[in-house]
């Protein structure tokens, strides 16, 4: 997506690194929550909502990763402002975070989870399209879907 948008190579590299590290804060989430088969309670959701901040805290002292921190912090923000941790909306969410949100969601949907079966690629793309404009940046969803649909 970053290449399609014409972002400079340094920002593409930042997004690539952030994509590998975005969930490092999940080390602070108990395994019982990560592997739970049913819905999470409000109490169980709390450490999940904090994991982006914990990830930033873990990585903030590594000078070579400082540019990754906004993407890691904001990869669960929603385009409509209803995400976490900051409730940012639209273009207030760094583009790196908006890109990561889509890639992360697609990966999560197409991977098996304890609480649900994995979706097919087409089912996941349909869900991304359904959530475009609310959870995800609609322009970026369109780009992502075109990339995935054109990949054999």
XYZ file of C-alpha atoms in Angstrom:
152
model
C 0.000 0.000 0.000
C 2.788 2.381 0.924
C 4.464 1.852 -2.444
C 1.166 2.303 -4.297
C 0.688 5.592 -2.444
C 4.159 6.691 -3.547
C 5.480 7.084 -0.015
C 9.245 7.618 0.225
C 11.469 4.609 0.888
C 12.230 5.643 4.473
C 8.510 5.659 5.349
C 8.020 2.334 3.586
C 10.857 0.900 5.687
C 9.240 2.349 8.816
C 5.912 0.698 7.989
C 7.670 -2.598 7.266
C 9.450 -2.513 10.652
C 6.290 -1.426 12.481
C 4.369 -4.285 10.878
C 6.770 -6.734 12.502
C 6.617 -5.065 15.923
C 3.094 -3.629 16.169
C 1.816 -6.227 18.654
C 4.909 -6.476 20.870
C 2.811 -4.941 23.648
C 0.761 -8.144 23.749
C 3.474 -9.519 26.037
C 1.498 -7.700 28.736
C -1.723 -9.593 27.988
C -2.218 -12.821 29.951
C -2.248 -15.974 27.809
C -5.658 -16.808 29.271
C -7.044 -13.739 27.482
C -5.123 -14.227 24.231
C -6.291 -17.842 23.943
C -9.833 -17.402 25.266
C -12.396 -19.123 23.065
C -15.361 -16.916 23.931
C -15.997 -13.178 23.998
C -13.875 -11.048 26.319
C -15.373 -9.312 29.333
C -14.915 -5.564 29.802
C -12.231 -6.355 32.388
C -10.403 -8.651 29.954
C -10.537 -6.002 27.222
C -8.553 -3.530 29.341
C -5.074 -5.082 28.817
C -5.924 -5.566 25.135
C -6.666 -1.849 24.777
C -3.399 -0.973 26.516
C -1.098 -3.142 24.361
C -0.292 -0.388 21.805
C 0.896 1.915 24.605
C 2.911 -0.888 26.181
C 4.500 -1.624 22.803
C 5.608 1.991 22.500
C 6.955 1.919 26.047
C 8.985 -1.211 25.273
C 10.467 0.210 22.058
C 10.821 3.935 22.782
C 14.442 3.657 23.910
C 15.588 2.065 20.654
C 16.598 5.060 18.559
C 16.412 3.182 15.244
C 12.740 2.370 15.889
C 11.505 5.780 17.008
C 9.783 6.431 13.660
C 7.780 3.205 14.096
C 6.177 4.335 17.337
C 3.219 6.303 15.895
C 2.190 3.337 13.721
C 2.480 0.948 16.656
C 0.572 3.275 18.968
C -2.271 3.971 16.545
C -2.826 0.686 14.675
C -6.138 0.150 16.541
C -7.562 3.610 15.933
C -10.737 3.619 13.833
C -11.366 5.975 10.963
C -14.588 7.127 12.672
C -12.764 7.928 15.938
C -14.103 4.957 17.922
C -10.812 3.063 18.205
C -8.087 3.058 20.827
C -5.889 4.171 22.525
C -6.461 7.852 21.631
C -9.771 7.933 19.754
C -8.160 9.649 16.761
C -10.314 10.120 13.671
C -9.725 10.158 9.910
C -6.536 11.799 8.731
C -5.575 12.551 12.352
C -4.494 8.913 12.492
C -0.966 8.658 11.064
C -1.083 7.011 7.649
C 1.330 4.356 8.906
C -1.220 3.396 11.563
C -4.081 3.374 9.038
C -2.091 1.088 6.733
C -1.134 -1.217 9.595
C -4.747 -1.400 10.800
C -5.908 -2.816 7.470
C -3.042 -5.286 7.076
C -3.386 -6.404 10.707
C -7.146 -6.916 10.380
C -6.760 -8.896 7.147
C -4.093 -11.076 8.753
C -6.253 -11.634 11.843
C -9.324 -12.522 9.784
C -7.471 -14.968 7.527
C -5.698 -16.710 10.418
C -7.343 -19.267 12.716
C -8.181 -17.917 16.163
C -9.322 -19.745 19.312
C -12.610 -17.824 19.220
C -13.472 -18.251 15.513
C -12.568 -19.963 12.265
C -10.394 -18.191 9.749
C -12.065 -16.440 6.837
C -11.194 -16.900 3.196
C -9.329 -14.079 1.514
C -12.513 -12.962 -0.265
C -14.543 -13.016 2.961
C -11.885 -10.900 4.682
C -11.817 -8.420 1.788
C -15.612 -8.169 1.948
C -15.382 -7.410 5.672
C -12.741 -4.730 5.079
C -14.990 -3.149 2.436
C -17.959 -3.299 4.820
C -15.925 -1.475 7.489
C -14.430 1.110 5.106
C -15.253 4.584 6.363
C -15.976 3.427 9.912
C -13.117 1.244 11.102
C -10.782 1.753 8.147
C -9.684 4.501 5.760
C -11.853 3.863 2.669
C -9.169 4.956 0.193
C -6.639 2.598 1.749
C -9.146 -0.274 1.838
C -9.703 0.210 -1.889
C -5.951 0.130 -2.548
C -5.439 -2.921 -0.323
C -8.275 -4.843 -1.970
C -6.964 -4.065 -5.449
C -3.504 -5.307 -4.439
C -4.798 -8.549 -2.908
C -7.273 -9.205 -5.731
C -4.532 -8.757 -8.347
C -2.168 -11.161 -6.573
C -2.392 -14.740 -7.900
